[in-house]
CSV table of C-alpha atoms and ligand atoms in Angstrom, one decimal:
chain,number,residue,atom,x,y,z
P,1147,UNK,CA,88.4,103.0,60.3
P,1148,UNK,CA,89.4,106.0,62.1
P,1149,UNK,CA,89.6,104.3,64.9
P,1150,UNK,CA,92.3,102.1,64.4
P,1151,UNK,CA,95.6,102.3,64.0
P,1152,UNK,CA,95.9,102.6,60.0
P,1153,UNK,CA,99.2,100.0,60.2
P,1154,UNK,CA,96.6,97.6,61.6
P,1155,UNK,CA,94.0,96.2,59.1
P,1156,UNK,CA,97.3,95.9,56.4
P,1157,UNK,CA,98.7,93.5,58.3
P,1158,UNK,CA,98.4,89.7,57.3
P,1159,UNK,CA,97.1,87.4,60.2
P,1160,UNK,CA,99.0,84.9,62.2
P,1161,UNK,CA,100.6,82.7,59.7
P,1162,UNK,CA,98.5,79.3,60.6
P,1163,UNK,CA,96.0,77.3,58.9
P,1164,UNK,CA,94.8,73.9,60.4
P,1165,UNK,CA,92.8,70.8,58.3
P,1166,UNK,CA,91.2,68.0,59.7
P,1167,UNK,CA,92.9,64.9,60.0
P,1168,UNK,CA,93.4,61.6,61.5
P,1169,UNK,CA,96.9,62.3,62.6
P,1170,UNK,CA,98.0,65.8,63.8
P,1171,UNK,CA,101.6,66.4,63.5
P,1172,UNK,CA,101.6,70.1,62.2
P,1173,UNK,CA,102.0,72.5,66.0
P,1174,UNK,CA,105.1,70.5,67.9
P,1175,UNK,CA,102.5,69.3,70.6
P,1176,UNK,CA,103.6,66.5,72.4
P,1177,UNK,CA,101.6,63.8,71.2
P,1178,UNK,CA,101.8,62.2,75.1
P,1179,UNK,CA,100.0,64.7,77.5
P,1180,UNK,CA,99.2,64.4,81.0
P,1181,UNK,CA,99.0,60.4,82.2
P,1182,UNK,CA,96.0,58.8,83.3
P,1183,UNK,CA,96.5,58.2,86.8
P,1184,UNK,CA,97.3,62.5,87.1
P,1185,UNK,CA,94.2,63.3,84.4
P,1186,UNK,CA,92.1,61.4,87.2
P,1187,UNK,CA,93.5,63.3,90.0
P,1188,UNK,CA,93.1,66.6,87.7
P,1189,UNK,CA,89.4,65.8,88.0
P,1190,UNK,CA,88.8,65.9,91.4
P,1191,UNK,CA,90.6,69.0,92.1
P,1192,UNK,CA,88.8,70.5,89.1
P,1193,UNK,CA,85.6,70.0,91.2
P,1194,UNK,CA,87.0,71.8,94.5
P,1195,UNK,CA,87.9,75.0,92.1
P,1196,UNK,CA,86.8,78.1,93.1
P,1197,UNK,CA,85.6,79.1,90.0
P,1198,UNK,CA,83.4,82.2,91.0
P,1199,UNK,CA,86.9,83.8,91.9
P,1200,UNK,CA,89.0,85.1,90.4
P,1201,UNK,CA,92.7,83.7,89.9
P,1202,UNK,CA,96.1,85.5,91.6
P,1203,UNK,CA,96.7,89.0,89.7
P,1204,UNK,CA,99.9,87.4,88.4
P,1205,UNK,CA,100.0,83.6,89.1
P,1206,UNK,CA,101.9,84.1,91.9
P,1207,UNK,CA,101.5,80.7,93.8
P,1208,UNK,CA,102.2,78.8,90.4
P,1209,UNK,CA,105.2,81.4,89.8
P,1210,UNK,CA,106.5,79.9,93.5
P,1211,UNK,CA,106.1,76.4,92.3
P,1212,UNK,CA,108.4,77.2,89.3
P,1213,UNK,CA,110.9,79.2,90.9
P,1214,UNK,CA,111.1,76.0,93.2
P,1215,UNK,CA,111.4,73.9,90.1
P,1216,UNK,CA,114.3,76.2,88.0
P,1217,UNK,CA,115.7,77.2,91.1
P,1218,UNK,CA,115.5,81.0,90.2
P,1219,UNK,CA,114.4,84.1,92.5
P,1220,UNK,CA,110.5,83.9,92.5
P,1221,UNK,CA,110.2,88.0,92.1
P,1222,UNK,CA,111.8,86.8,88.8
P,1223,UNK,CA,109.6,84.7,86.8
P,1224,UNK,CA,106.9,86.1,84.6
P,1225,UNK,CA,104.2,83.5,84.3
P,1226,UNK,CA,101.8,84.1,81.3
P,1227,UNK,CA,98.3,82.2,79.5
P,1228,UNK,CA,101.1,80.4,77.2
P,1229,UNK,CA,105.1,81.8,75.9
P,1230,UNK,CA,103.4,83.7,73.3
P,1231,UNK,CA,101.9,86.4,75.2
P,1232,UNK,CA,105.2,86.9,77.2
P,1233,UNK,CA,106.4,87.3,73.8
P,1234,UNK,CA,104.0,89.9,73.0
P,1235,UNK,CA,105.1,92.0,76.6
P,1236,UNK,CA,108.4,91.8,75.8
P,1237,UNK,CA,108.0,93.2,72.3
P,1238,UNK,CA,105.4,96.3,73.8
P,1239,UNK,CA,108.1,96.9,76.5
P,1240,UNK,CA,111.0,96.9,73.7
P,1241,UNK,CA,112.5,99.8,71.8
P,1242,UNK,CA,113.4,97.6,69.0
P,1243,UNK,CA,113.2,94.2,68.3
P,1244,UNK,CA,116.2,92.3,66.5
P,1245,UNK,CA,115.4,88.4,65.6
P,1246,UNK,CA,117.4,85.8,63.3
P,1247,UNK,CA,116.0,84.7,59.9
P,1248,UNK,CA,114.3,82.4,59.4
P,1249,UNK,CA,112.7,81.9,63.1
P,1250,UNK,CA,109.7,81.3,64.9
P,1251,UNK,CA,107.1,83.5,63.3
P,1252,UNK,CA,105.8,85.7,66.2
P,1253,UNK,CA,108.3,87.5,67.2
P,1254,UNK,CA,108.2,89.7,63.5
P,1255,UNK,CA,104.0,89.4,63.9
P,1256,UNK,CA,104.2,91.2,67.4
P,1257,UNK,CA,107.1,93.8,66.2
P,1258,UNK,CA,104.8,94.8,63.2
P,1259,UNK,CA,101.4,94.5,65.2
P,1260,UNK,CA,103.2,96.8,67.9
P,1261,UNK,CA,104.9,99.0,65.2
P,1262,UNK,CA,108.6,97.9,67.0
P,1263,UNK,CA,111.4,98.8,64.7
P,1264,UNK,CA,112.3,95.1,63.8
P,1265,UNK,CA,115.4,94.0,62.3
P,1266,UNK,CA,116.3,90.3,61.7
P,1267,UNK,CA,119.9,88.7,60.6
P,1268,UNK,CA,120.2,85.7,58.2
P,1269,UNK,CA,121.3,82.6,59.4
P,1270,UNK,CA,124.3,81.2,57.3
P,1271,UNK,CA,124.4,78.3,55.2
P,1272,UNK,CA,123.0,74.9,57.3
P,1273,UNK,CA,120.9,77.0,59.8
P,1274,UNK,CA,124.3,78.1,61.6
P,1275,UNK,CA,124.3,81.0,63.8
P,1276,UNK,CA,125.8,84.3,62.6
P,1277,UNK,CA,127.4,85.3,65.6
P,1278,UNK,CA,130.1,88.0,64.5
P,1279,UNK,CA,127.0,89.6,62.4
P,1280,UNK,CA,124.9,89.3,65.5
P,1281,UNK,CA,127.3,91.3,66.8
P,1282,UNK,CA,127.8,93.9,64.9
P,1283,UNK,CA,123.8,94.2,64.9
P,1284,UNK,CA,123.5,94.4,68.3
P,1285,UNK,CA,126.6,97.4,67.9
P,1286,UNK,CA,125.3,99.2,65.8
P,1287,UNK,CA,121.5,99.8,66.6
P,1288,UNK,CA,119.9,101.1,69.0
P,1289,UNK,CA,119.0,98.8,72.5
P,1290,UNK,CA,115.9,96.6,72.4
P,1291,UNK,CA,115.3,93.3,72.9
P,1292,UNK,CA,116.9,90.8,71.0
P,1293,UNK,CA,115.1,87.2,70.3
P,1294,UNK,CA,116.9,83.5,69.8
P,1295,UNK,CA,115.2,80.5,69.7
P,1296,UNK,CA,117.6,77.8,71.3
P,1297,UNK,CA,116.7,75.1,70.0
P,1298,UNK,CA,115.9,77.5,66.9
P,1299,UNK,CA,112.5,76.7,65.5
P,1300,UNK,CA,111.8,76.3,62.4
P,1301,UNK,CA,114.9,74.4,61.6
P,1302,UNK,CA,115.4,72.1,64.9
P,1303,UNK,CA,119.4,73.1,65.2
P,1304,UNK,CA,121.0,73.4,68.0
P,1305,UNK,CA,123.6,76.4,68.5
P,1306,UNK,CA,126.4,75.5,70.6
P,1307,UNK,CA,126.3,77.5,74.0
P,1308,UNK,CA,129.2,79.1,73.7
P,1309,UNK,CA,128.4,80.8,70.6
P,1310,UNK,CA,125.2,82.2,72.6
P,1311,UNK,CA,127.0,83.2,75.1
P,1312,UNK,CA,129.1,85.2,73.1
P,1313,UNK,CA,126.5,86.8,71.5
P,1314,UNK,CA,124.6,87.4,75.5
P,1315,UNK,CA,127.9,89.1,76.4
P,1316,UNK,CA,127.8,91.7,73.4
P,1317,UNK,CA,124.4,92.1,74.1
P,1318,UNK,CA,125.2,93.2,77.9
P,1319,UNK,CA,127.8,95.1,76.8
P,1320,UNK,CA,125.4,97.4,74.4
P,1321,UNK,CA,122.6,97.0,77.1
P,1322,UNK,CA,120.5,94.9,75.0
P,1323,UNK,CA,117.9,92.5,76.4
P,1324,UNK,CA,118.1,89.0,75.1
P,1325,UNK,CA,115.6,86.8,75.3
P,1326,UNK,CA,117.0,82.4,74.8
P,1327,UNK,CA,113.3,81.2,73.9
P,1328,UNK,CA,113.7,77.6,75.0
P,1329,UNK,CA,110.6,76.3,74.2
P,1330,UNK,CA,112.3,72.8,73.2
P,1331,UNK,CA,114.9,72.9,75.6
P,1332,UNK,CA,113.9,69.4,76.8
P,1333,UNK,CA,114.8,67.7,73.4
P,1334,UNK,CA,118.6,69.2,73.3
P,1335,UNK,CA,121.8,68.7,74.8
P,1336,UNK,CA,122.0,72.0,77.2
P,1337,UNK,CA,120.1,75.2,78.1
P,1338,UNK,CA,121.2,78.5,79.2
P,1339,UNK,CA,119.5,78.9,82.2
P,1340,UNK,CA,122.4,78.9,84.5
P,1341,UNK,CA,124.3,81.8,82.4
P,1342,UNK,CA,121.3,83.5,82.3
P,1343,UNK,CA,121.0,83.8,86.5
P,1344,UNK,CA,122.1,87.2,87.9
P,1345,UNK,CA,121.9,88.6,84.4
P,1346,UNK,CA,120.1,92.4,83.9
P,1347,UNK,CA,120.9,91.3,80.2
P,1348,UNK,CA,119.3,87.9,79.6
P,1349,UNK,CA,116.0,86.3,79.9
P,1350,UNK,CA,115.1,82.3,79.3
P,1351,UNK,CA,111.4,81.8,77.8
P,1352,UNK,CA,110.3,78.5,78.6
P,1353,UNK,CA,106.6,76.7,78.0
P,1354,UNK,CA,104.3,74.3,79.2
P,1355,UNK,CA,103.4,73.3,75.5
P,1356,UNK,CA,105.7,71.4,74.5
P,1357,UNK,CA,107.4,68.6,76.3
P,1358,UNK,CA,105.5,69.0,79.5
P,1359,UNK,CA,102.2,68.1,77.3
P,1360,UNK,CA,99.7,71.0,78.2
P,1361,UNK,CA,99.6,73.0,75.0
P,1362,UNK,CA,95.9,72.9,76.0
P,1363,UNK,CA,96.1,74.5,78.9
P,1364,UNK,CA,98.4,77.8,77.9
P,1365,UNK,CA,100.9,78.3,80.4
P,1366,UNK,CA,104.3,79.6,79.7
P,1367,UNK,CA,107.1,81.5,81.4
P,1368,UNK,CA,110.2,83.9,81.8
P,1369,UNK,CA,113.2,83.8,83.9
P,1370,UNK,CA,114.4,87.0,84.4
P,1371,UNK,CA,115.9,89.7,86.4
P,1372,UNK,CA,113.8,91.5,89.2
P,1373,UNK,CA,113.8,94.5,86.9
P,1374,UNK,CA,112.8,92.9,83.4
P,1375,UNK,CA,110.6,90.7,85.4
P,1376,UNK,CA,108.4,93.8,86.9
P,1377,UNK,CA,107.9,95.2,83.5
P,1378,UNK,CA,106.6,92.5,81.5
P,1379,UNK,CA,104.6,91.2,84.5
P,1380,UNK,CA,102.8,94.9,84.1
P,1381,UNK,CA,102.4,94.7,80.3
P,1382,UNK,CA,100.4,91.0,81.1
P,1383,UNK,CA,96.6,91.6,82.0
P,1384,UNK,CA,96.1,91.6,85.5
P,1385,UNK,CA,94.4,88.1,86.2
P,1386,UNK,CA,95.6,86.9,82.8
P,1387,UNK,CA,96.1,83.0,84.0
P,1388,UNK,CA,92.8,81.1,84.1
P,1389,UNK,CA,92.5,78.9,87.7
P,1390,UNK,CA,91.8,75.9,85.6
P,1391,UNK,CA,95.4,76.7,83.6
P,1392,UNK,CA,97.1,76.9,87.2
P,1393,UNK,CA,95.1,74.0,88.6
P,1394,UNK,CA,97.0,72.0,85.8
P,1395,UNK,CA,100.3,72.8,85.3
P,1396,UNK,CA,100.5,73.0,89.3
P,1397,UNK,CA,99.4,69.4,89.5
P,1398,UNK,CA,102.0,68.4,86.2
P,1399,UNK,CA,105.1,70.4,88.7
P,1400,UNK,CA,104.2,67.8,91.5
P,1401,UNK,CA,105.4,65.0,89.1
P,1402,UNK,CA,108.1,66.1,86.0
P,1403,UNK,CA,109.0,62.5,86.2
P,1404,UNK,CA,106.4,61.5,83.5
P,1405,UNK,CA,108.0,64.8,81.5
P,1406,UNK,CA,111.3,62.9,81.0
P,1407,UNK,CA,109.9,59.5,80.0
P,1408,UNK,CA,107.5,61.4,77.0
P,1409,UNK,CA,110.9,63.5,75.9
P,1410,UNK,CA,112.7,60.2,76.1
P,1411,UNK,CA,110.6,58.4,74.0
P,1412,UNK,CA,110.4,61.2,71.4
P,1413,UNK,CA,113.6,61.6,71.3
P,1414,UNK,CA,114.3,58.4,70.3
P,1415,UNK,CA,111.5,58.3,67.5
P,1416,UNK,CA,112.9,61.6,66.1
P,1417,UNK,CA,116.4,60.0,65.7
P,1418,UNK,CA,114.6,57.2,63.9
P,1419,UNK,CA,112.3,58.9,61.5
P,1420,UNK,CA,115.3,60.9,60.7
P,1421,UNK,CA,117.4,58.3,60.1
P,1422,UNK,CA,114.7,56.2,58.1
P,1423,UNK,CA,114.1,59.4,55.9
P,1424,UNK,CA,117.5,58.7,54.7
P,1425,UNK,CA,116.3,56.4,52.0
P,1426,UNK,CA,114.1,58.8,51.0
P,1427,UNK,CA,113.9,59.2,47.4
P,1428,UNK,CA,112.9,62.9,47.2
P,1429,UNK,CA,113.0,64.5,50.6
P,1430,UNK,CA,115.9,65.8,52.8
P,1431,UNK,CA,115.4,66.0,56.3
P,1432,UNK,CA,117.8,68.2,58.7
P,1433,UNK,CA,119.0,66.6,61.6
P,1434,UNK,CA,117.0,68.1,64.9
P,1435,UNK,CA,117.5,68.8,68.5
P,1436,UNK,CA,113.8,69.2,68.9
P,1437,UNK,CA,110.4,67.4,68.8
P,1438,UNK,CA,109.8,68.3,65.0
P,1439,UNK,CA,112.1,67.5,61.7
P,1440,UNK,CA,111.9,70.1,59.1
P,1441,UNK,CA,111.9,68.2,55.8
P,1442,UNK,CA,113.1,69.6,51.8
P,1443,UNK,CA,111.1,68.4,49.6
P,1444,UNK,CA,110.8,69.5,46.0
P,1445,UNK,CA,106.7,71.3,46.3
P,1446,UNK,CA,105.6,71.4,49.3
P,1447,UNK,CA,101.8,71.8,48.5
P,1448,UNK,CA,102.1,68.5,46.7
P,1449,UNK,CA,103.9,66.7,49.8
P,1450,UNK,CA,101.6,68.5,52.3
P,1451,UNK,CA,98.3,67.7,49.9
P,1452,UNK,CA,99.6,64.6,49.4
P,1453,UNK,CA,100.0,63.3,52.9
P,1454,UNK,CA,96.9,65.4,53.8
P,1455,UNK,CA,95.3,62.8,52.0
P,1456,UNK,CA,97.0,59.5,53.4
P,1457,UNK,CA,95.5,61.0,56.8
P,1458,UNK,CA,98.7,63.0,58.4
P,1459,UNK,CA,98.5,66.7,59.1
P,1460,UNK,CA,101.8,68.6,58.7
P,1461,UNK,CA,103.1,72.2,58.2
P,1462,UNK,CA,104.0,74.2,55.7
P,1463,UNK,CA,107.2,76.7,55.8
P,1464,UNK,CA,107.6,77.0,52.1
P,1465,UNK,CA,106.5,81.3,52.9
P,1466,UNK,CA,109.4,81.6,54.8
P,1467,UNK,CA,112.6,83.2,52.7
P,1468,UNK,CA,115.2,80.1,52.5
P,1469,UNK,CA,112.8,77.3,53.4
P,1470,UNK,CA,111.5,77.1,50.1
P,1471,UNK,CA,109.8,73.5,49.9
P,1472,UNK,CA,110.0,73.1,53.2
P,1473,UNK,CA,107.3,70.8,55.3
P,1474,UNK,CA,107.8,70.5,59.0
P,1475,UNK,CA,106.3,67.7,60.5
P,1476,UNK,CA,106.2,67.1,64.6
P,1477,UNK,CA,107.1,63.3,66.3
P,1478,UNK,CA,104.0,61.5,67.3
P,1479,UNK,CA,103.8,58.2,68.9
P,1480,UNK,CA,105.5,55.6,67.3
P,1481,UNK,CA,102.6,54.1,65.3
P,1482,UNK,CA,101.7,58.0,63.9
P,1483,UNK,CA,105.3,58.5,62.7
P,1484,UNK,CA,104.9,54.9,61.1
P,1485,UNK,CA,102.1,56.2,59.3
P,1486,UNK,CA,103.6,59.5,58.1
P,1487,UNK,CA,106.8,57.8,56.6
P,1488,UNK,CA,104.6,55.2,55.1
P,1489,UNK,CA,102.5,58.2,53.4
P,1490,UNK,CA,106.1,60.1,52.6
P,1491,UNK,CA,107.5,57.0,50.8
P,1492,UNK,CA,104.3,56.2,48.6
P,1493,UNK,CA,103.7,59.7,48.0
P,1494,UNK,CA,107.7,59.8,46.7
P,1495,UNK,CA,106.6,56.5,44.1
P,1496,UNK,CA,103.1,58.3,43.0
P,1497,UNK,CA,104.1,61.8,43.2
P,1498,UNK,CA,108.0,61.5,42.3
P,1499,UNK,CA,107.9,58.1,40.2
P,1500,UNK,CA,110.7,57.1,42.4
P,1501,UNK,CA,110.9,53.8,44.7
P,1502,UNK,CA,113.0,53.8,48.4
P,1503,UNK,CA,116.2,54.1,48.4
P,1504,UNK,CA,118.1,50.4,49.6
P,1505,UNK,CA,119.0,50.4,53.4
P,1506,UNK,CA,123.3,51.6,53.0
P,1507,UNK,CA,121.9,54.5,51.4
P,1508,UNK,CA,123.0,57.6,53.7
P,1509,UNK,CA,122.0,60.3,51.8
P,1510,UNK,CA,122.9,63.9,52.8
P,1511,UNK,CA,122.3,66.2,56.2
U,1474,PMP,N1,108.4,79.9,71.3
U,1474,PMP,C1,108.6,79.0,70.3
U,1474,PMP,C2,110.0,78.9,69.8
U,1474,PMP,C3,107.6,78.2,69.9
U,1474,PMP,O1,107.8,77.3,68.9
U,1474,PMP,C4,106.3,78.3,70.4
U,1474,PMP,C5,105.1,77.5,70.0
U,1474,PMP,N2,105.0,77.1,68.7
U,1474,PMP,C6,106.1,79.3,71.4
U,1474,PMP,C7,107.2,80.0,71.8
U,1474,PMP,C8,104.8,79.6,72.0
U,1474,PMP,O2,104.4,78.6,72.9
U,1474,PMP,P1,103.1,78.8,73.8
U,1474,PMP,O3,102.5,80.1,73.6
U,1474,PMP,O4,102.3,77.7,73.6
U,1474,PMP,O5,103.7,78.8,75.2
């Protein structure tokens, strides 16, 4: 179709199929959400909405509340209808786009719908981060905008912050923009918010989808410079966040203290499906600093199939290069993790042939 930009129709759609099924642990949502008592109090400000109006051009009264709540210039954050479209400004604002291998998937699906030279560096052996190839990347092409999830999604590592930094300061130095997508900042040990303030050079992503429990309601945001912050506000559509979307996540800033308890609690049920994945027969799991473990198995459309039909929904990243095998599964509530590594150790006995390894078995990281 003449129309249409012939790069267009080529390009394969967003990598993500879904299946129905009594427990959902396949898009890192938290499995939590907003608490009754605040759902209730959600309901009757729903019914004073405005709806026949439209919402601020840009957010800007929820923008206040989160400037309040990071503690960064308000002319600096970006708000958008979830991280992802943020995502999407950044790349149509960028000259080229530079991301790590393997990584969350939209940054490359925005560069190629967008036609952004893209460019992507391999992590090293055990997900570590390449910072002297980084480096030399960032030297020798030409500026754009350079993406790092931190926690890094799909694996769940954690890169140590001064290692990041290093990288931010090379970036600055070549006038690169880097973007430290923390959408899962809330599961690890530190953030890099406060290197990040003052910065032309660096930008923090955060979301409302994960720990905060409103995947629902598509809200996500960018702490930036003035500057940066003015051109990806322009590339968003101009009344882009719904009312009901600001109603929400306005209502969830007035109390982050039931934030902390959900993180808390799925922290500690991540540490423990991890560590009872250890006797795992068949499968590896890598040690996380998010709300997801990203599990080796040996075919993983037999694992996914196969705990697809014990009832528990999980993801696939066996198409990613270096993650061949590879499942992903998110933390649920306690008796939904039960339930997946009750399907995971039948499955290793029917699919595998092989029992559960006894309790001192500490397999490998
Ligand atoms: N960044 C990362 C690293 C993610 O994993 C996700 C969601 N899977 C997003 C951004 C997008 O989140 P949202 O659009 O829901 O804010």
């Amino acid at each position: 179709m003449k129309a249409i930009k012939p790069h267009l129709p080529a390009l394969p759609d967003y990598p993500y199929t879904t299946a129905q099924a009594l427990i959902k642990l396949d898009q890192n949502e938290s499995p939590y959400g907003l608490p009754a008592e605040l759902k209730a109090e959600l309901a009757s400000r729903l019914a004073e909405l405005p709806l026949n109006r439209y919402p601020r051009m840009h957010a800007e009264t929820l923008a206040e509340r989160i400037a309040d709540f990071e503690g960064w210039p308000e002319s600096g954050v970006v708000v958008g209808p979830g991280s992802n479209t943020i995502i999407f400004a950044l790349v149509a604002a960028a000259q080229n786009i530079l991301d790590v291998q393997p990584s969350f998937v939209h940054y490359e699906h925005s560069a190629h719908l967008l036609g952004a030279p893209y460019k992507a560096v391999l992590l090293r052996e055990g997900f570590e981060l390449p910072v002297e190839e980084i480096q030399q990347a960032l030297s020798e092409g030409e500026p754009g905008v350079f993406f790092l999830p931190n926690p890094h999604t799909p694996t769940g590592a954690f890169f140590a912050l001064e290692r990041v930094a290093a990288i931010a300061q090379t970036a600055a130095a070549e006038e690169w923009l880097m973007v430290v997508d923390e959408a899962y900042y809330q599961f690890a040990p530190a953030d890099m918010k406060r290197q990040a303030q003052g910065e032309l050079h660096l930008a923090i992503l955060r979301t409302f989808s994960k720990a905060w429990g409103l995947a629902g309601a598509r809200a996500g945001y960018l702490l930036a410079s003035d500057e940066v912050a003015r051109v990806v506000r322009n590339l968003l559509p101009p009344f882009g966040v719904p009312s009901l979307t600001v109603l929400a996540v306005e209502l969830a800033l007035e109390h982050p203290g039931y934030v902390a308890e959900a993180v808390e609690k799925v922290r500690r049920e991540r540490d423990r499906v991890y560590l009872e994945l250890k006797a795992h027969p068949v499968w590896d799991a890598y040690p996380s600093h998010t709300n997801f473990l990203l599990i080796r198995t040996p075919d993983a459309e037999a694992a996914y199939q196969g705990l697809l039909k014990r009832g528990v929904l999980v993801r696939r990243q066996d198409h990613i290069p270096g993650l061949e095998g590879a499942i992903r599964v998110t933390i649920g509530t306690p008796v939904e993790n039960d339930a997946f590594l009750q399907a995971a150790f039948e499955l290793a006995k029917e699919e595998w042939g092989k029992e559960k390894e006894p309790d001192d078995a500490t397999g490998e990281d």
